[in-house]
CSV table of C-alpha atoms in Angstrom, one decimal:
chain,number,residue,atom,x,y,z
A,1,UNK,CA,0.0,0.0,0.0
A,2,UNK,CA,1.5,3.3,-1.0
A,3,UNK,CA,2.0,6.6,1.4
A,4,UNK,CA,0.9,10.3,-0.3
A,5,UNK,CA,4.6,10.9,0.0
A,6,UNK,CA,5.3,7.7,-2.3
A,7,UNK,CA,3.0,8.3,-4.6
A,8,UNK,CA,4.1,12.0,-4.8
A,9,UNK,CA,7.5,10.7,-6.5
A,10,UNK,CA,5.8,8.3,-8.9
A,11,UNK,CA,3.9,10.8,-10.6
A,12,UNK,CA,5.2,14.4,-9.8
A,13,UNK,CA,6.6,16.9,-12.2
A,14,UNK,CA,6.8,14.2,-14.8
A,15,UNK,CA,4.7,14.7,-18.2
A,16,UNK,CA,2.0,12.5,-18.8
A,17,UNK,CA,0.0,12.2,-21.8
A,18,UNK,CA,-3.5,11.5,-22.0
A,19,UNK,CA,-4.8,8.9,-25.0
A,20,UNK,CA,-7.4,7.6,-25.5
A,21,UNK,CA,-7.8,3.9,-25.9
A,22,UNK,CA,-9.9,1.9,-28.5
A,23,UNK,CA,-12.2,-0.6,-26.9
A,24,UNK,CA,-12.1,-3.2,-29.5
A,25,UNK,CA,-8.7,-2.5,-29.9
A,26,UNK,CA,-6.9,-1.5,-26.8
A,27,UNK,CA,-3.3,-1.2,-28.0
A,28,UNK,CA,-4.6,1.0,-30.8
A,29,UNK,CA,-4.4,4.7,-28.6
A,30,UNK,CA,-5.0,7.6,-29.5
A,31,UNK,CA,-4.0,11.6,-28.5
A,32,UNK,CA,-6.6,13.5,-27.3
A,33,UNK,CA,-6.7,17.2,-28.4
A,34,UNK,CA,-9.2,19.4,-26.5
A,35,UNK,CA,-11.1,22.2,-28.7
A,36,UNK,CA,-9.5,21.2,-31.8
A,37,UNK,CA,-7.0,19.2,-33.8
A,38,UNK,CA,-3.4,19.1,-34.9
A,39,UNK,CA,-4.6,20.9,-37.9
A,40,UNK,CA,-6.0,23.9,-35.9
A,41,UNK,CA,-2.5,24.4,-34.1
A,42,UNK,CA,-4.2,23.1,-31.0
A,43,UNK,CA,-2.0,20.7,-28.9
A,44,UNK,CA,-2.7,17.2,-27.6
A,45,UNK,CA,-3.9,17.3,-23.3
A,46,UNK,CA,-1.2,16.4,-21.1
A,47,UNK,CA,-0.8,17.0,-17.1
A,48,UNK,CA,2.1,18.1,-14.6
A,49,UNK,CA,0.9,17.1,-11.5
A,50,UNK,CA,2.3,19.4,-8.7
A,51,UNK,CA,3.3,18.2,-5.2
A,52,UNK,CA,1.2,21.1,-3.8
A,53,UNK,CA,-1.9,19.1,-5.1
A,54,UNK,CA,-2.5,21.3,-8.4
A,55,UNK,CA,-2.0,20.3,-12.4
A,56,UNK,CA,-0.6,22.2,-14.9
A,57,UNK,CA,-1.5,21.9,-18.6
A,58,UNK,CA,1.8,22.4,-20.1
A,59,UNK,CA,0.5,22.0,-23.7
A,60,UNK,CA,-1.9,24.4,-25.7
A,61,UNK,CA,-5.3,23.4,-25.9
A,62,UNK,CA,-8.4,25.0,-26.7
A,63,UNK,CA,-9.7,24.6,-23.1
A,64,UNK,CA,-8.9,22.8,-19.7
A,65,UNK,CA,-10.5,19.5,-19.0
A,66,UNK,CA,-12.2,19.3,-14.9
A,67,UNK,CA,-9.5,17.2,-14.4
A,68,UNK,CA,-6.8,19.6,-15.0
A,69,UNK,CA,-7.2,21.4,-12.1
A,70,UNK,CA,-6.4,19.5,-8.8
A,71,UNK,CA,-5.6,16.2,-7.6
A,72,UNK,CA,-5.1,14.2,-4.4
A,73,UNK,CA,-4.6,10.5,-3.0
A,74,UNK,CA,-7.1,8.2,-1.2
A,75,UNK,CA,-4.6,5.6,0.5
A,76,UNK,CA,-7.1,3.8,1.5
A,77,UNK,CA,-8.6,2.8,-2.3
A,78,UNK,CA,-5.2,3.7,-3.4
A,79,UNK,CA,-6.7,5.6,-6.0
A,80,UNK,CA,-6.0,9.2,-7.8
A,81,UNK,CA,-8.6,11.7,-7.4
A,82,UNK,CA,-9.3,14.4,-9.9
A,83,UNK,CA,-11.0,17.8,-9.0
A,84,UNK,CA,-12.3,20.7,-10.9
A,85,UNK,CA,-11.3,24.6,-10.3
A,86,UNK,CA,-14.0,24.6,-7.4
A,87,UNK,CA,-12.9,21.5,-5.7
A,88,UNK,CA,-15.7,19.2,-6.9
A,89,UNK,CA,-14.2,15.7,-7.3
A,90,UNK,CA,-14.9,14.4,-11.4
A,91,UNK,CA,-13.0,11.5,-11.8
A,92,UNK,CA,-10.4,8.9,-10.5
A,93,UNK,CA,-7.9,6.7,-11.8
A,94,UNK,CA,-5.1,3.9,-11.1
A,95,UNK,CA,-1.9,3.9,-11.4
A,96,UNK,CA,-0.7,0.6,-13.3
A,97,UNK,CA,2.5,-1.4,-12.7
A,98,UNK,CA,3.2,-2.0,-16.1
A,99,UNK,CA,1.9,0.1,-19.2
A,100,UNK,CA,2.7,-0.7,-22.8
A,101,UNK,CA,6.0,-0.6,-24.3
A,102,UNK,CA,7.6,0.4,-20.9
A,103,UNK,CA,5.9,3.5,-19.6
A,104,UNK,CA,4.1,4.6,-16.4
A,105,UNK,CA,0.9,4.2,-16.7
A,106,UNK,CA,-2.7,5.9,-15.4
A,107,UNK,CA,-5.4,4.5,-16.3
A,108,UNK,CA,-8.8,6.5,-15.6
A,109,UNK,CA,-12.1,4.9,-14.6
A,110,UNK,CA,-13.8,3.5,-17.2
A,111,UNK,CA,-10.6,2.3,-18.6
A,112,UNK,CA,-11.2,4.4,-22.4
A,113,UNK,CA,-8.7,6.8,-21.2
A,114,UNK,CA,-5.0,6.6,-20.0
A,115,UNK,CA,-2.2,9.3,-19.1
A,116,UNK,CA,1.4,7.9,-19.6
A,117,UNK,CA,5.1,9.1,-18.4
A,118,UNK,CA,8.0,7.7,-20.2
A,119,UNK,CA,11.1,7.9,-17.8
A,120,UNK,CA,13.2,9.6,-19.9
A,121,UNK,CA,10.8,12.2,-21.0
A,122,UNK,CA,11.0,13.3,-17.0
A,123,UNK,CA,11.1,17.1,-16.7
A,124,UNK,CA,14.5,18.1,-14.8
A,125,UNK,CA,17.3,21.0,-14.6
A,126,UNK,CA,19.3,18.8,-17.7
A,127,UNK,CA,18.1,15.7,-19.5
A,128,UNK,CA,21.4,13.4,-19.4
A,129,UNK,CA,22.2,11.9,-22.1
A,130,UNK,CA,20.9,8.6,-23.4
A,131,UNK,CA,23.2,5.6,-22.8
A,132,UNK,CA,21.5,3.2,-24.6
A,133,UNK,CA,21.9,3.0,-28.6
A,134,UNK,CA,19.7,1.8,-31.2
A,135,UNK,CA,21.5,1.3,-34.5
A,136,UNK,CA,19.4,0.8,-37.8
A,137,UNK,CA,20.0,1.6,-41.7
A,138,UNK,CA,18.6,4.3,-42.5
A,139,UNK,CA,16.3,2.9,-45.4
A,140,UNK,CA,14.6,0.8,-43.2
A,141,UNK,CA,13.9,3.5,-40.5
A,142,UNK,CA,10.6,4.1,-39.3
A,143,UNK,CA,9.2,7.1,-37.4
A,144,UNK,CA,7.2,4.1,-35.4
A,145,UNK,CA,9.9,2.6,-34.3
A,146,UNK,CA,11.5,5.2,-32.9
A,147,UNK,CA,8.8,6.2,-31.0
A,148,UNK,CA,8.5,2.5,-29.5
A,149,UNK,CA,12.5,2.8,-28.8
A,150,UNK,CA,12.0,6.0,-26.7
A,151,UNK,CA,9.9,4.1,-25.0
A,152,UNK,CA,12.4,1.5,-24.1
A,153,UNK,CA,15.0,4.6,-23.2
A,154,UNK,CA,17.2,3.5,-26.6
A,155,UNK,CA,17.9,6.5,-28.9
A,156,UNK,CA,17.6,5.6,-32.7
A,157,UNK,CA,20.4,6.3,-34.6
A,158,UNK,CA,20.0,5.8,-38.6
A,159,UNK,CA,23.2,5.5,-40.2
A,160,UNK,CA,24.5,4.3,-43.9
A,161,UNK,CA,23.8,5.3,-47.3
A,162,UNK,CA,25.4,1.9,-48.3
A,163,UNK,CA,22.7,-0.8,-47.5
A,164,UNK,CA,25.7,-3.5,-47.7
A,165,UNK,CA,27.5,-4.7,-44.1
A,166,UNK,CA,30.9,-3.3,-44.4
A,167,UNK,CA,30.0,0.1,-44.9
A,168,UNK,CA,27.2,-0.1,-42.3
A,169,UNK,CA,28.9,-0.9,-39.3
A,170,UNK,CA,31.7,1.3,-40.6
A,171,UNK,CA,29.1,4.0,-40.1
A,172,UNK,CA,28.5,2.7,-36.9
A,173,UNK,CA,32.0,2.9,-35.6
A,174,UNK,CA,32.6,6.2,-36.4
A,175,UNK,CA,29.3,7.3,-34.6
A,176,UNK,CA,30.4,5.3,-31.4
A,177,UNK,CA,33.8,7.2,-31.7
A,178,UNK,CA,31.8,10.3,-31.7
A,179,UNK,CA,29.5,9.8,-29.0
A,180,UNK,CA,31.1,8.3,-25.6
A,181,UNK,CA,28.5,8.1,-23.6
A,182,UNK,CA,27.5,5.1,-26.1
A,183,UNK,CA,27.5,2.0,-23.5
A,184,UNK,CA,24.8,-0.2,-24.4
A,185,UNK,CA,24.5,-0.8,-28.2
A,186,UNK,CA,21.9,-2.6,-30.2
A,187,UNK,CA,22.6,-3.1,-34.2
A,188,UNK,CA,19.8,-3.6,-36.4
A,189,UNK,CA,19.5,-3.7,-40.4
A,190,UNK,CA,15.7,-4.2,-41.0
A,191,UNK,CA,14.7,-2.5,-37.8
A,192,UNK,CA,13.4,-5.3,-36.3
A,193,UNK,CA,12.9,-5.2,-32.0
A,194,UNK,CA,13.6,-8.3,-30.4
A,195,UNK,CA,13.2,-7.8,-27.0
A,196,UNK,CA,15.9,-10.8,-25.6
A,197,UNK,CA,18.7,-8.1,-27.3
A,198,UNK,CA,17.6,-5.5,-24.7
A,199,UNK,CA,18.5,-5.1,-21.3
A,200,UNK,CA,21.9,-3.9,-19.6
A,201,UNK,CA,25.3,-5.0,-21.5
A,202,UNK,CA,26.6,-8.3,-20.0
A,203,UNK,CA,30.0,-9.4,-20.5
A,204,UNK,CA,28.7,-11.3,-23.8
A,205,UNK,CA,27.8,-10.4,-27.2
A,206,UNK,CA,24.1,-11.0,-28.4
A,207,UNK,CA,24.6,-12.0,-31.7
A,208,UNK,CA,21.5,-13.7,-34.3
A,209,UNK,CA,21.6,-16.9,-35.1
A,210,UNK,CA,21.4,-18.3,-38.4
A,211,UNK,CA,21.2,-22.3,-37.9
A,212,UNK,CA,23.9,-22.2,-35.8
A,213,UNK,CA,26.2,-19.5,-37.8
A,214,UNK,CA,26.3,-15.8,-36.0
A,215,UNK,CA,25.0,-13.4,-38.3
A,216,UNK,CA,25.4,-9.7,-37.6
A,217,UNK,CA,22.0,-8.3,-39.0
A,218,UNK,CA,21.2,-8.5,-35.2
A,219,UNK,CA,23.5,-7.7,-32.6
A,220,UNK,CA,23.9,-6.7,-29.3
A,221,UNK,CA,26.8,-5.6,-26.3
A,222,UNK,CA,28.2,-3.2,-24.5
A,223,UNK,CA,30.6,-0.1,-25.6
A,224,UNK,CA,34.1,-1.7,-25.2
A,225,UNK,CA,32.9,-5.2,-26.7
A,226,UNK,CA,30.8,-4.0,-29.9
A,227,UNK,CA,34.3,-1.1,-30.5
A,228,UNK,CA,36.8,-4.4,-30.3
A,229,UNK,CA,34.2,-6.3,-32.5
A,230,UNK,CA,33.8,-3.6,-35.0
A,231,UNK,CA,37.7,-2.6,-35.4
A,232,UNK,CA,38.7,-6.3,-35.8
A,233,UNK,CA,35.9,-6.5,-38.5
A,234,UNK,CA,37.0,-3.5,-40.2
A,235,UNK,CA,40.6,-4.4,-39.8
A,236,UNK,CA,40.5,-7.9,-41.0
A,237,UNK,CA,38.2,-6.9,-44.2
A,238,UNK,CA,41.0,-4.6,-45.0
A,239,UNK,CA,43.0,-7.3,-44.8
A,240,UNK,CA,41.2,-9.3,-47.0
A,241,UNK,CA,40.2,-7.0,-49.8
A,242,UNK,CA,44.5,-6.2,-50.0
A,243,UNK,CA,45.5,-9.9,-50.2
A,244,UNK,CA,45.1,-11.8,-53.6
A,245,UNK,CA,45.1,-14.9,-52.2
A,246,UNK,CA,42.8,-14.1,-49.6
A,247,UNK,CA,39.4,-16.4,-50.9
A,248,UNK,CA,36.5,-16.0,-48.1
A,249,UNK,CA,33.2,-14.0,-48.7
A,250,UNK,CA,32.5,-11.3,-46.8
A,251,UNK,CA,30.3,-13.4,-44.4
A,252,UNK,CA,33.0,-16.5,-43.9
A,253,UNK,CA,35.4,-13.7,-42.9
A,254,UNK,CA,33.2,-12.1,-40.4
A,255,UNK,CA,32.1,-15.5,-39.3
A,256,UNK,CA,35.8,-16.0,-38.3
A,257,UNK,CA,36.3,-13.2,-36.7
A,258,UNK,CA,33.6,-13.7,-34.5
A,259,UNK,CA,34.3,-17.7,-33.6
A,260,UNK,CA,37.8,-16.9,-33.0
A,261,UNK,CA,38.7,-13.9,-31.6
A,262,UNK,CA,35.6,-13.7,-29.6
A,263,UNK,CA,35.5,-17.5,-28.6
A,264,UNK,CA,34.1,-17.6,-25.3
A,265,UNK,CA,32.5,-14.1,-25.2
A,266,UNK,CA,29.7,-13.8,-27.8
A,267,UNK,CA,25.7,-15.8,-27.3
A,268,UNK,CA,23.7,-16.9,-30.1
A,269,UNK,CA,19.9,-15.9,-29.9
């Protein structure tokens, strides 16, 4: 049973969204823009919620709802109480353990509305930056899945002109060089999210697997693992495209690379 002080963290001076879900198809949610649309220049409702007990509409909408007004906790039914400008409770709500795709969730009475919060959309002095890195090539980005990657707290980075390997994760290295704060990595080349790739870096490699064979259209590590992996790529391609007598395909060379130099430190998933 949660304390007004605990609750207070969970849901203060964050921004939370209001959508509106479908009932016949509840994953299907929607914004919900008061007095207007996007098309009139009016903004979708979202809530601050104040620890003094007051909300704040931070968005531009064409009026307030009652529920952006004032708000308190009932420990006892451990439920969020909305009130109007005069006081007057209208409406209530829950907060969830587990929303969709990662967020905090709020999920009014009635269950056709929700507010969500995701963490790293927090309001704070400075927004650090994102440790967690989401690779794809860039002709098979998709506005969608960023938006389900900030979700998970990965930043999407699109990188390559080149839709072949080589010159992809050579793309990729030179955006790790630039960007430090890089420590957990995922590499994707169609875009695809597989869930079992995310998660903190272990001491492994996550790498697809392709009957047995490591294939690097998925991959997964962290910072100091994916750099080695990617230099001793690069480096032995170099290799390879300088010696004559040097036979392998691409994928034979960077199927070697992988089972030897990285023996005991890379998974198949």
């Amino acid at each position: 049973m949660l304390k007004i002080g605990e609750f207070r963290k969970l849901i203060c001076d964050k921004i939370w969204f209001w959508q509106l879900a479908d009932r016949d198809v509840p994953w299907d949610r929607g914004v919900l823009y008061l007095g207007g649309n996007a098309d009139d220049k009016v903004g979708f409702t979202s809530f601050i919620f104040k620890k003094d007990g007051s909300v704040i509409v931070p968005t531009k909408v064409g009026f307030i709802p009652p529920e952006g007004h004032y708000w308190d906790f009932d420990e006892e039914t451990q439920q969020l109480l909305f009130y109007d400008q005069d006081r007057n409770q209208v409406n209530s709500a829950t907060l969830v353990d587990h929303g969709m795709y990662g967020a905090n969730e709020i999920v009014l009475s009635g269950g056709g509305s929700v507010l969500i919060n995701f963490p790293n959309f927090d309001l704070g002095e400075e927004r650090p930056f994102s440790h967690n890195f989401f690779f794809v090539l860039r002709s098979n980005f998709k506005i969608s899945l960023q938006r389900t990657l900030a979700r998970k707290g990965y930043d999407t980075y699109q990188v390559g002109e080149d839709a072949t390997l080589i010159p992809y994760l050579n793309a990729i290295y030179e955006c790790l060089i630039k960007h430090p704060e890089a420590q957990n990595i995922i590499i994707s080349q169609n875009g695809e999210i597989i869930d079992d790739f995310f998660g903190e870096a272990g001491a492994c490699l996550l790498i697809a697997n392709n009957n047995g064979v490591p294939r690097l259209n998925y991959l997964a590590g962290s910072r100091d693992l994916m750099l080695e992996l990617l230099i001793a790529i690069l480096s032995e391609n170099n290799k390879r495209q300088l010696n004559p007598e040097d036979h392998r395909t691409e994928e034979e060379m960077i199927e070697q690379v992988i089972t030897v130099r990285f023996a005991d430190r890379y998974e198949l998933k």
